[in-house]
Amino acid sequence: MLKGFTVPKSPFGQAALTPPPPWHYAGDAVGVEFWADPDATAATLPRGLSPDPDSSGHAVMLFLDWQFTAQDDEYLEPARYQYREALVLVDAMYADVPVMWCPYIYVDNDAALARGWTQGFPKKMGSICQTRSFAASGPAAAPIAPGSRFGASLSAHGQRLAEACVTLRKPVEDGLSLLSRPTVLLRYFPRLVAGGQDNPAVDELAMSVTDNLTVAGAWIGTGELNFPETNGEELHALAPRRIEAGFRYSLSYSTSDLKVLEDRGS
Amino acid sequence: MLKGFTVPKSPFGQAALTPPPPWHYAGDAVGVEFWADPDATAATLPRGLSPDPDSSGHAVMLFLDWQFTAQDDEYLEPARYQYREALVLVDAMYADVPVMWCPYIYVDNDAALARGWTQGFPKKMGSICQTRSFAASGPAAAPIAPGSRFGASLSAHGQRLAEACVTLRKPVEDGLSLLSRPTVLLRYFPRLVAGGQDNPAVDELAMSVTDNLTVAGAWIGTGELNFPETNGEELHALAPRRIEAGFRYSLSYSTSDLKVLEDRGS
Amino acid sequence: MLKGFTVPKSPFGQAALTPPPPWHYAGDAVGVEFWADPDATAATLPRGLSPDPDSSGHAVMLFLDWQFTAQDDEYLEPARYQYREALVLVDAMYADVPVMWCPYIYVDNDAALARGWTQGFPKKMGSICQTRSFAASGPAAAPIAPGSRFGASLSAHGQRLAEACVTLRKPVEDGLSLLSRPTVLLRYFPRLVAGGQDNPAVDELAMSVTDNLTVAGAWIGTGELNFPETNGEELHALAPRRIEAGFRYSLSYSTSDLKVLEDRGS
Amino acid sequence: MLKGFTVPKSPFGQAALTPPPPWHYAGDAVGVEFWADPDATAATLPRGLSPDPDSSGHAVMLFLDWQFTAQDDEYLEPARYQYREALVLVDAMYADVPVMWCPYIYVDNDAALARGWTQGFPKKMGSICQTRSFAASGPAAAPIAPGSRFGASLSAHGQRLAEACVTLRKPVEDGLSLLSRPTVLLRYFPRLVAGGQDNPAVDELAMSVTDNLTVAGAWIGTGELNFPETNGEELHALAPRRIEAGFRYSLSYSTSDLKVLEDRGS
């Protein structure tokens, strides 16, 4: 009997791309809140979601340095499990519930990619970097303080997809207020059999479930954000028309469940 | 209506990890045919396959330099679509049909990973290298000739998983004879919803369908192969007990279909 | 007594970045011959070289897949020694000798970078890819034939620096004719001591010495070439104004010497 | 007149591998203090250094996450300038001054490699990872607290060279006490001209000069450290015989000078 939460299934379950849930995350986020062309954000929505009439075009670009662990001290193997991520979230409505939808997301680690697909995050591989803050002061330390700046970038296959810079202005009292909407995702797995390629094996609209979501050290300020146009990507269609704010915070949460909203697979 | 064969589904279908089939491949293979512990190869078989009584423990390790294209000249974008692969195939029976089963496979490209999952190849990310043969002669050229040697290696997350060396002895008249068994794969996609994590959304035993399979410049000879033990992998359980042969060839084929043998998903 | 041709010097000389010469190379080149702004090419020339009055602005961009070996079968360790390279060469005069000068060059391997610095190639790290030709025919194989196309690209730090595409038209009888000028390089190593930072420890104009230079399978045709503008690079100042030709060939050579033209170090 | 502190020298000085000093650094260090075979550490010493009779065999292995900046906000371009490093330092004497000597060091960034060579750090490329501490609490956060553990690893060319794990026990009052000896380095640049290959162009024993060295959040505890044997490296000769301690701290400093101890170049 083969074991493992994902492929490769193996005799001892040690070869699977990711250990089984619960999955625990801690990380640092640098991000920019912005307004894109409402037609462009609406065009990314899957069946089952509609534009939010109050905030169509509103979006957030996030760059994250993540540490992951499951039950076996995976955080002590950073070469295998530490990773970086960049994603864009756009405002949407699921029936009458305000939600965020994730059209594009990139990571630099295959375990994270496999977990993401399982959750409905449409992850591709990319190279993601952000300025960090270090405890020892000096010109390179980027302290968490008014006026401090944090750069961030996303590249894939040697092409730059996104560049951001955030300048901190003031702390946010309730950091969780920055993460108020639930995220809706599309669990999707195609068929390859001839005649079935337009008929996916899995096509589920799902809502992310996060436990113990914690935000620490949240600051807001101003932001810059640029999505250069590249082949093989459509992120640039969501290029900012207006920047709302920049922000930075640390966050942690756990995941061991998912809420299926609509199951349309066959 | 979102477009794209895989995630991310997007307004124009340009952001998907891979273009839709047909998929065309051309590449160079360096490999070693060997015998592992029959209990170890048997332990990797999924439900529906059984050990081949005539060749239990027989396996092949392959290292491949691949070029990919679909319908839009993807082969002209090597930064995005050229890739390298390493996989092990073990002899098995599907009912009374002799087949090969792929327990472990690694690639260095996310488009290849996504196609693989769709086919049932349980791909993870790795770093794969092989000695190449160049047309201009000299000490570094590795000509296709008796006594020529080709090294190959597979690493993942900074750990070496496999090392091989092949010495060519003589050409093989019918190169296709080296690829005589069809490959059986497991299309598998888990559920994350609590209570459903042991109940995969997709669990199909499938047989690979290849069109226009071509082998050129096939040579056989002797081989060396080593699977160092590493955390988070089970390849080393298939460590060679006896080497049968080494080989090298160029190959090409196309894929646009799959034969589902058993659909056990729910 | 520490051993090794380069740092790190070590008790057994096994840790050095590169084994000592002679160094042997075999590879495939895809390239574009073009004309840039003559003022821009002239501005890249070091003291001791002057623009070629007959061909000021004439340049070649090369993308190379390389295999390297020294005396210990290094070509059998492709993970450590196989590499890719992209460089630009511009026409110049050393006194009355027509030469090529290499202002910018990128590799994806530290052994190649160390050898390069020693020779006077100002190598930085980059990601380089080229379409390959495979012996097994099919839509992905890119045969060496009229009309065949080869793409190539160079990126560094997640930014695209160069993109090329070559279409083959006809074989070149004398492939060596494509490599008729010697290459002049600048061996340069700075001082860090305060007060000496403008006074390099090594500042030598040198001419590359290649043994047994062999070209095989040379074809010429048409080419496209683009140098996107990026921070931290000056390659884009050499952007093509006119394309002369595209080409592709295999080449090999050995190196174990260098001709110092001018030694201006202190 | 070409500009730039290192190669490539260019018309505007923007293409050089690294901007000129002063160079500013901030980072996090995870490390292990240990005792190796005294003959092995002595064998790594260059001419001009001798074993420390009081601590022969004493060494420190450090894993560092670094942020770099010079005068142009380089810390806002993490894709180009942020990097990771692993190095080993062994006790030695320069005349009657107790010093540390750096036989082996690895980074994942070419700007850092170029600065290192200029200083006398014999840098090669590697992949370095360490467990990080995040401000938002949870199972993946690794707080700075008694019992917290931090893993670290170094790989090069797909082979693991070092693995460490540190368990924090208690804060260190004077973090600078962990960095009490100056570091001695070998600035070395070979000649390639035939007949001169044993006669380096630069061969200087130098002492590192650091300004504004700051240590914050220093903790000590216990440590584990392992140097697997690999081809092409000699680090494993320094394998720990006894572990003294583990530690973790943040540090920052600036560099704009170097003290040349002995200049033996020709």
Short mmCIF file of N, CA and C in Angstrom, two decimals, chain C residues 104-242:
data_model
loop_
_atom_site.label_atom_id
_atom_site.label_comp_id
_atom_site.label_asym_id
_atom_site.label_seq_id
_atom_site.Cartn_x
_atom_site.Cartn_y
_atom_site.Cartn_z
N TYR C 104 31.65 42.49 -22.47
CA TYR C 104 30.70 41.88 -21.52
C TYR C 104 30.55 40.40 -21.81
N ILE C 105 30.54 39.60 -20.76
CA ILE C 105 30.42 38.15 -20.91
C ILE C 105 29.80 37.57 -19.63
N TYR C 106 28.96 36.57 -19.81
CA TYR C 106 28.21 35.96 -18.70
C TYR C 106 28.33 34.45 -18.78
N VAL C 107 28.46 33.79 -17.63
CA VAL C 107 28.46 32.33 -17.56
C VAL C 107 27.58 31.89 -16.39
N ASP C 108 27.25 30.59 -16.36
CA ASP C 108 26.41 30.08 -15.27
C ASP C 108 27.19 29.12 -14.37
N ASN C 109 28.49 29.29 -14.26
CA ASN C 109 29.33 28.31 -13.57
C ASN C 109 30.55 29.03 -12.98
N ASP C 110 30.88 28.72 -11.73
CA ASP C 110 31.96 29.47 -11.08
C ASP C 110 33.35 29.05 -11.55
N ALA C 111 33.52 27.80 -11.98
CA ALA C 111 34.82 27.40 -12.52
C ALA C 111 35.10 28.19 -13.80
N ALA C 112 34.08 28.34 -14.63
CA ALA C 112 34.24 29.11 -15.87
C ALA C 112 34.51 30.58 -15.56
N LEU C 113 33.85 31.11 -14.52
CA LEU C 113 34.08 32.50 -14.14
C LEU C 113 35.53 32.70 -13.70
N ALA C 114 36.04 31.76 -12.92
CA ALA C 114 37.42 31.89 -12.42
C ALA C 114 38.43 31.78 -13.57
N ARG C 115 38.22 30.82 -14.46
CA ARG C 115 39.13 30.75 -15.62
C ARG C 115 39.07 32.04 -16.42
N GLY C 116 37.84 32.55 -16.60
CA GLY C 116 37.66 33.75 -17.39
C GLY C 116 38.42 34.95 -16.81
N TRP C 117 38.29 35.17 -15.53
CA TRP C 117 39.00 36.30 -14.92
C TRP C 117 40.50 36.18 -15.15
N THR C 118 40.98 34.93 -15.06
CA THR C 118 42.41 34.69 -15.23
C THR C 118 42.86 35.04 -16.65
N GLN C 119 41.97 34.80 -17.60
CA GLN C 119 42.29 35.10 -19.00
C GLN C 119 42.08 36.56 -19.36
N GLY C 120 41.22 37.23 -18.61
CA GLY C 120 40.87 38.60 -18.93
C GLY C 120 39.44 38.74 -19.43
N PHE C 121 38.68 37.65 -19.41
CA PHE C 121 37.26 37.76 -19.74
C PHE C 121 36.52 38.27 -18.50
N PRO C 122 35.81 39.40 -18.61
CA PRO C 122 35.19 40.02 -17.43
C PRO C 122 33.86 39.36 -17.07
N LYS C 123 33.91 38.09 -16.67
CA LYS C 123 32.69 37.29 -16.54
C LYS C 123 31.87 37.63 -15.32
N LYS C 124 30.58 37.69 -15.52
CA LYS C 124 29.58 37.77 -14.47
C LYS C 124 28.68 36.53 -14.58
N MET C 125 27.88 36.30 -13.56
CA MET C 125 26.98 35.15 -13.61
C MET C 125 25.69 35.52 -14.34
N GLY C 126 25.20 34.60 -15.15
CA GLY C 126 23.95 34.82 -15.86
C GLY C 126 23.30 33.49 -16.16
N SER C 127 22.13 33.57 -16.76
CA SER C 127 21.40 32.38 -17.18
C SER C 127 21.28 32.46 -18.69
N ILE C 128 21.86 31.46 -19.38
CA ILE C 128 21.95 31.50 -20.83
C ILE C 128 21.31 30.23 -21.40
N CYS C 129 20.52 30.39 -22.46
CA CYS C 129 19.86 29.24 -23.09
C CYS C 129 19.92 29.39 -24.59
N GLN C 130 19.99 28.24 -25.29
CA GLN C 130 19.88 28.25 -26.75
C GLN C 130 19.11 27.02 -27.19
N THR C 131 18.35 27.16 -28.27
CA THR C 131 17.72 26.01 -28.90
C THR C 131 18.80 25.04 -29.34
N ARG C 132 18.56 23.75 -29.11
CA ARG C 132 19.53 22.73 -29.50
C ARG C 132 19.03 21.94 -30.69
N SER C 133 19.95 21.23 -31.34
CA SER C 133 19.58 20.34 -32.45
C SER C 133 19.75 18.90 -31.99
N PHE C 134 18.72 18.09 -32.17
CA PHE C 134 18.79 16.69 -31.73
C PHE C 134 18.70 15.75 -32.93
N ALA C 135 19.35 14.60 -32.77
CA ALA C 135 19.48 13.66 -33.89
C ALA C 135 18.16 12.98 -34.26
N ALA C 136 17.29 12.78 -33.29
CA ALA C 136 16.01 12.12 -33.59
C ALA C 136 15.04 13.17 -34.12
N SER C 137 14.50 12.95 -35.30
CA SER C 137 13.72 14.00 -35.97
C SER C 137 12.32 14.15 -35.37
N GLY C 138 11.73 15.31 -35.64
CA GLY C 138 10.39 15.60 -35.13
C GLY C 138 10.24 17.10 -34.95
N PRO C 139 9.02 17.54 -34.58
CA PRO C 139 8.76 18.98 -34.49
C PRO C 139 9.63 19.72 -33.48
N ALA C 140 10.21 19.01 -32.49
CA ALA C 140 11.04 19.69 -31.47
C ALA C 140 12.53 19.56 -31.75
N ALA C 141 12.93 18.93 -32.86
CA ALA C 141 14.33 18.52 -33.01
C ALA C 141 15.27 19.60 -33.54
N ALA C 142 14.74 20.62 -34.25
CA ALA C 142 15.59 21.69 -34.78
C ALA C 142 16.78 21.14 -35.57
N PRO C 143 16.54 20.53 -36.71
CA PRO C 143 17.64 19.95 -37.49
C PRO C 143 18.55 21.04 -38.05
N ILE C 144 19.78 20.66 -38.39
CA ILE C 144 20.70 21.58 -39.07
C ILE C 144 20.33 21.55 -40.54
N ALA C 145 19.51 22.49 -40.96
CA ALA C 145 18.95 22.46 -42.31
C ALA C 145 18.45 23.84 -42.68
N PRO C 146 18.32 24.11 -43.98
CA PRO C 146 17.83 25.43 -44.38
C PRO C 146 16.48 25.73 -43.75
N GLY C 147 16.33 26.92 -43.20
CA GLY C 147 15.06 27.33 -42.60
C GLY C 147 14.94 26.99 -41.13
N SER C 148 15.83 26.17 -40.60
CA SER C 148 15.77 25.84 -39.17
C SER C 148 16.05 27.09 -38.35
N ARG C 149 15.35 27.18 -37.23
CA ARG C 149 15.51 28.35 -36.38
C ARG C 149 16.04 27.97 -35.00
N PHE C 150 16.83 28.87 -34.43
CA PHE C 150 17.43 28.67 -33.11
C PHE C 150 17.25 29.94 -32.30
N GLY C 151 16.56 29.83 -31.17
CA GLY C 151 16.42 30.96 -30.26
C GLY C 151 17.52 30.93 -29.22
N ALA C 152 17.77 32.06 -28.60
CA ALA C 152 18.77 32.14 -27.54
C ALA C 152 18.45 33.33 -26.65
N SER C 153 18.84 33.23 -25.37
CA SER C 153 18.59 34.35 -24.46
C SER C 153 19.62 34.37 -23.35
N LEU C 154 19.76 35.56 -22.79
CA LEU C 154 20.65 35.81 -21.66
C LEU C 154 19.87 36.60 -20.62
N SER C 155 19.92 36.12 -19.38
CA SER C 155 19.33 36.87 -18.26
C SER C 155 20.33 36.92 -17.12
N ALA C 156 20.21 37.94 -16.29
CA ALA C 156 21.02 38.00 -15.07
C ALA C 156 20.16 38.59 -13.97
N HIS C 157 20.20 37.96 -12.80
CA HIS C 157 19.45 38.45 -11.65
C HIS C 157 17.97 38.65 -11.99
N GLY C 158 17.44 37.74 -12.81
CA GLY C 158 16.01 37.78 -13.11
C GLY C 158 15.60 38.83 -14.12
N GLN C 159 16.57 39.37 -14.84
CA GLN C 159 16.23 40.35 -15.89
C GLN C 159 16.81 39.88 -17.21
N ARG C 160 16.02 39.99 -18.25
CA ARG C 160 16.46 39.59 -19.58
C ARG C 160 17.39 40.65 -20.15
N LEU C 161 18.60 40.24 -20.57
CA LEU C 161 19.58 41.17 -21.13
C LEU C 161 19.70 41.06 -22.64
N ALA C 162 19.43 39.87 -23.20
CA ALA C 162 19.57 39.71 -24.65
C ALA C 162 18.67 38.58 -25.11
N GLU C 163 18.10 38.76 -26.29
CA GLU C 163 17.28 37.74 -26.94
C GLU C 163 17.66 37.70 -28.40
N ALA C 164 17.83 36.49 -28.92
CA ALA C 164 18.23 36.36 -30.31
C ALA C 164 17.44 35.23 -30.97
N CYS C 165 17.35 35.30 -32.29
CA CYS C 165 16.82 34.17 -33.06
C CYS C 165 17.57 34.14 -34.39
N VAL C 166 18.01 32.95 -34.76
CA VAL C 166 18.80 32.76 -35.98
C VAL C 166 18.06 31.79 -36.89
N THR C 167 17.98 32.10 -38.18
CA THR C 167 17.42 31.19 -39.16
C THR C 167 18.53 30.75 -40.12
N LEU C 168 18.77 29.46 -40.19
CA LEU C 168 19.86 28.94 -41.04
C LEU C 168 19.48 29.03 -42.52
N ARG C 169 20.45 29.42 -43.33
CA ARG C 169 20.23 29.47 -44.78
C ARG C 169 21.12 28.48 -45.51
N LYS C 170 22.42 28.47 -45.23
CA LYS C 170 23.33 27.60 -45.98
C LYS C 170 24.60 27.32 -45.18
N PRO C 171 25.21 26.18 -45.44
CA PRO C 171 26.46 25.85 -44.75
C PRO C 171 27.58 26.80 -45.17
N VAL C 172 28.54 26.96 -44.28
CA VAL C 172 29.73 27.76 -44.55
C VAL C 172 30.86 26.78 -44.81
N GLU C 173 31.55 26.96 -45.94
CA GLU C 173 32.59 25.98 -46.26
C GLU C 173 33.73 26.02 -45.25
N ASP C 174 34.24 27.21 -45.00
CA ASP C 174 35.35 27.33 -44.07
C ASP C 174 34.86 27.97 -42.78
N GLY C 175 34.44 27.13 -41.86
CA GLY C 175 33.88 27.63 -40.61
C GLY C 175 34.84 28.53 -39.86
N LEU C 176 36.13 28.25 -39.95
CA LEU C 176 37.12 29.05 -39.23
C LEU C 176 37.12 30.50 -39.68
N SER C 177 36.60 30.74 -40.90
CA SER C 177 36.56 32.11 -41.40
C SER C 177 35.68 32.99 -40.50
N LEU C 178 34.80 32.37 -39.73
CA LEU C 178 33.93 33.13 -38.82
C LEU C 178 34.68 33.60 -37.57
N LEU C 179 35.88 33.10 -37.38
CA LEU C 179 36.64 33.39 -36.16
C LEU C 179 38.02 33.92 -36.52
N SER C 180 38.08 34.90 -37.43
CA SER C 180 39.38 35.23 -38.01
C SER C 180 40.23 36.19 -37.18
N ARG C 181 39.62 36.95 -36.28
CA ARG C 181 40.41 37.90 -35.51
C ARG C 181 40.75 37.34 -34.13
N PRO C 182 41.93 37.62 -33.62
CA PRO C 182 42.23 37.22 -32.25
C PRO C 182 41.45 38.09 -31.26
N THR C 183 41.26 37.57 -30.06
CA THR C 183 40.52 38.30 -29.03
C THR C 183 41.50 38.94 -28.04
N VAL C 184 41.29 40.22 -27.80
CA VAL C 184 42.10 40.93 -26.82
C VAL C 184 41.27 41.13 -25.55
N LEU C 185 41.93 40.93 -24.42
CA LEU C 185 41.24 40.92 -23.13
C LEU C 185 42.00 41.77 -22.12
N LEU C 186 41.32 42.08 -21.01
CA LEU C 186 41.94 42.88 -19.95
C LEU C 186 41.99 42.07 -18.66
N ARG C 187 43.17 41.62 -18.31
CA ARG C 187 43.37 40.99 -17.00
C ARG C 187 43.44 42.11 -15.97
N TYR C 188 42.55 42.06 -14.99
CA TYR C 188 42.40 43.20 -14.10
C TYR C 188 42.02 42.71 -12.70
N PHE C 189 42.73 43.17 -11.70
CA PHE C 189 42.42 42.80 -10.32
C PHE C 189 42.68 44.03 -9.46
N PRO C 190 41.63 44.51 -8.78
CA PRO C 190 41.77 45.78 -8.06
C PRO C 190 42.50 45.63 -6.73
N ARG C 191 42.83 46.76 -6.14
CA ARG C 191 43.30 46.84 -4.77
C ARG C 191 42.16 47.36 -3.91
N LEU C 192 42.09 46.88 -2.67
CA LEU C 192 41.06 47.37 -1.75
C LEU C 192 41.65 48.32 -0.71
N VAL C 193 42.97 48.27 -0.53
CA VAL C 193 43.58 49.11 0.50
C VAL C 193 43.24 50.58 0.24
N ALA C 194 42.85 51.29 1.31
CA ALA C 194 42.48 52.70 1.17
C ALA C 194 43.63 53.47 0.54
N GLY C 195 43.31 54.29 -0.46
CA GLY C 195 44.34 55.02 -1.17
C GLY C 195 44.83 54.29 -2.40
N GLY C 196 44.53 52.97 -2.50
CA GLY C 196 45.00 52.20 -3.66
C GLY C 196 43.87 51.73 -4.55
N GLN C 197 42.66 52.19 -4.26
CA GLN C 197 41.51 51.62 -4.98
C GLN C 197 41.44 52.05 -6.44
N ASP C 198 42.16 53.09 -6.81
CA ASP C 198 42.22 53.49 -8.22
C ASP C 198 43.49 52.99 -8.89
N ASN C 199 44.21 52.14 -8.21
CA ASN C 199 45.52 51.70 -8.64
C ASN C 199 45.53 50.17 -8.66
N PRO C 200 45.01 49.56 -9.74
CA PRO C 200 44.80 48.11 -9.71
C PRO C 200 46.11 47.33 -9.53
N ALA C 201 45.99 46.16 -8.88
CA ALA C 201 47.16 45.29 -8.68
C ALA C 201 47.54 44.61 -9.99
N VAL C 202 46.53 44.32 -10.83
CA VAL C 202 46.79 43.72 -12.14
C VAL C 202 46.03 44.52 -13.18
N ASP C 203 46.69 44.92 -14.22
CA ASP C 203 46.08 45.70 -15.30
C ASP C 203 46.87 45.39 -16.57
N GLU C 204 46.55 44.26 -17.18
CA GLU C 204 47.31 43.78 -18.33
C GLU C 204 46.41 43.66 -19.55
N LEU C 205 46.84 44.20 -20.65
CA LEU C 205 46.17 43.94 -21.91
C LEU C 205 46.77 42.64 -22.46
N ALA C 206 45.90 41.70 -22.81
CA ALA C 206 46.40 40.37 -23.18
C ALA C 206 45.68 39.88 -24.42
N MET C 207 46.33 38.99 -25.15
CA MET C 207 45.71 38.38 -26.31
C MET C 207 45.51 36.90 -26.04
N SER C 208 44.29 36.45 -26.34
CA SER C 208 43.92 35.06 -26.12
C SER C 208 44.72 34.15 -27.06
N VAL C 209 45.19 33.02 -26.53
CA VAL C 209 45.91 32.04 -27.35
C VAL C 209 45.09 30.75 -27.37
N THR C 210 44.65 30.32 -28.54
CA THR C 210 43.85 29.10 -28.63
C THR C 210 44.58 28.07 -29.48
N ASP C 211 44.60 26.85 -28.97
CA ASP C 211 45.22 25.75 -29.70
C ASP C 211 44.13 24.87 -30.30
N ASN C 212 44.45 24.33 -31.47
CA ASN C 212 43.58 23.33 -32.10
C ASN C 212 42.14 23.81 -32.27
N LEU C 213 42.00 25.07 -32.63
CA LEU C 213 40.65 25.61 -32.84
C LEU C 213 40.00 24.88 -34.01
N THR C 214 38.84 24.29 -33.74
CA THR C 214 38.12 23.50 -34.74
C THR C 214 36.68 24.00 -34.83
N VAL C 215 36.20 24.16 -36.05
CA VAL C 215 34.80 24.53 -36.25
C VAL C 215 34.16 23.45 -37.11
N ALA C 216 32.98 23.00 -36.69
CA ALA C 216 32.27 21.96 -37.45
C ALA C 216 30.82 22.37 -37.63
N GLY C 217 30.27 21.98 -38.75
CA GLY C 217 28.84 22.20 -38.97
C GLY C 217 28.42 23.65 -38.96
N ALA C 218 29.24 24.52 -39.55
CA ALA C 218 28.92 25.94 -39.54
C ALA C 218 27.88 26.28 -40.62
N TRP C 219 26.87 27.05 -40.23
CA TRP C 219 25.85 27.56 -41.14
C TRP C 219 25.66 29.04 -40.89
N ILE C 220 25.35 29.75 -41.97
CA ILE C 220 24.96 31.15 -41.77
C ILE C 220 23.53 31.35 -42.27
N GLY C 221 22.97 32.49 -41.88
CA GLY C 221 21.61 32.81 -42.28
C GLY C 221 21.26 34.19 -41.78
N THR C 222 20.02 34.35 -41.37
CA THR C 222 19.57 35.65 -40.90
C THR C 222 19.46 35.63 -39.38
N GLY C 223 19.38 36.82 -38.80
CA GLY C 223 19.32 36.88 -37.35
C GLY C 223 18.48 38.02 -36.84
N GLU C 224 17.99 37.84 -35.63
CA GLU C 224 17.32 38.90 -34.88
C GLU C 224 18.05 39.01 -33.55
N LEU C 225 18.13 40.23 -33.02
CA LEU C 225 18.85 40.42 -31.76
C LEU C 225 18.31 41.64 -31.05
N ASN C 226 18.08 41.51 -29.76
CA ASN C 226 17.50 42.58 -28.97
C ASN C 226 18.20 42.65 -27.62
N PHE C 227 18.58 43.83 -27.19
CA PHE C 227 19.21 44.04 -25.87
C PHE C 227 18.30 44.92 -25.03
N PRO C 228 17.37 44.35 -24.25
CA PRO C 228 16.51 45.20 -23.41
C PRO C 228 17.35 45.97 -22.40
N GLU C 229 16.89 47.16 -22.05
CA GLU C 229 17.61 47.98 -21.07
C GLU C 229 17.34 47.48 -19.66
N THR C 230 18.40 47.35 -18.86
CA THR C 230 18.23 46.90 -17.48
C THR C 230 19.20 47.66 -16.57
N ASN C 231 18.84 47.74 -15.30
CA ASN C 231 19.73 48.34 -14.30
C ASN C 231 20.96 47.48 -14.10
N GLY C 232 22.06 48.12 -13.81
CA GLY C 232 23.25 47.37 -13.41
C GLY C 232 23.97 46.72 -14.58
N GLU C 233 23.62 47.08 -15.80
CA GLU C 233 24.26 46.52 -16.98
C GLU C 233 24.40 47.64 -18.01
N GLU C 234 25.35 47.48 -18.92
CA GLU C 234 25.50 48.46 -20.01
C GLU C 234 25.47 47.81 -21.38
N LEU C 235 25.10 46.56 -21.44
CA LEU C 235 25.03 45.87 -22.73
C LEU C 235 24.09 46.58 -23.70
N HIS C 236 22.99 47.12 -23.17
CA HIS C 236 21.97 47.71 -24.05
C HIS C 236 22.50 48.91 -24.84
N ALA C 237 23.62 49.51 -24.38
CA ALA C 237 24.20 50.62 -25.15
C ALA C 237 24.74 50.13 -26.50
N LEU C 238 24.93 48.81 -26.60
CA LEU C 238 25.42 48.22 -27.85
C LEU C 238 24.28 47.65 -28.69
N ALA C 239 23.08 48.10 -28.47
CA ALA C 239 21.91 47.56 -29.18
C ALA C 239 22.12 47.64 -30.70
N PRO C 240 21.73 46.58 -31.41
CA PRO C 240 21.93 46.54 -32.86
C PRO C 240 21.20 47.66 -33.59
N ARG C 241 21.92 48.28 -34.51
CA ARG C 241 21.29 49.23 -35.45
C ARG C 241 21.00 48.51 -36.76
N ARG C 242 21.81 47.53 -37.07
CA ARG C 242 21.61 46.77 -38.30
C ARG C 242 22.15 45.36 -38.07
#
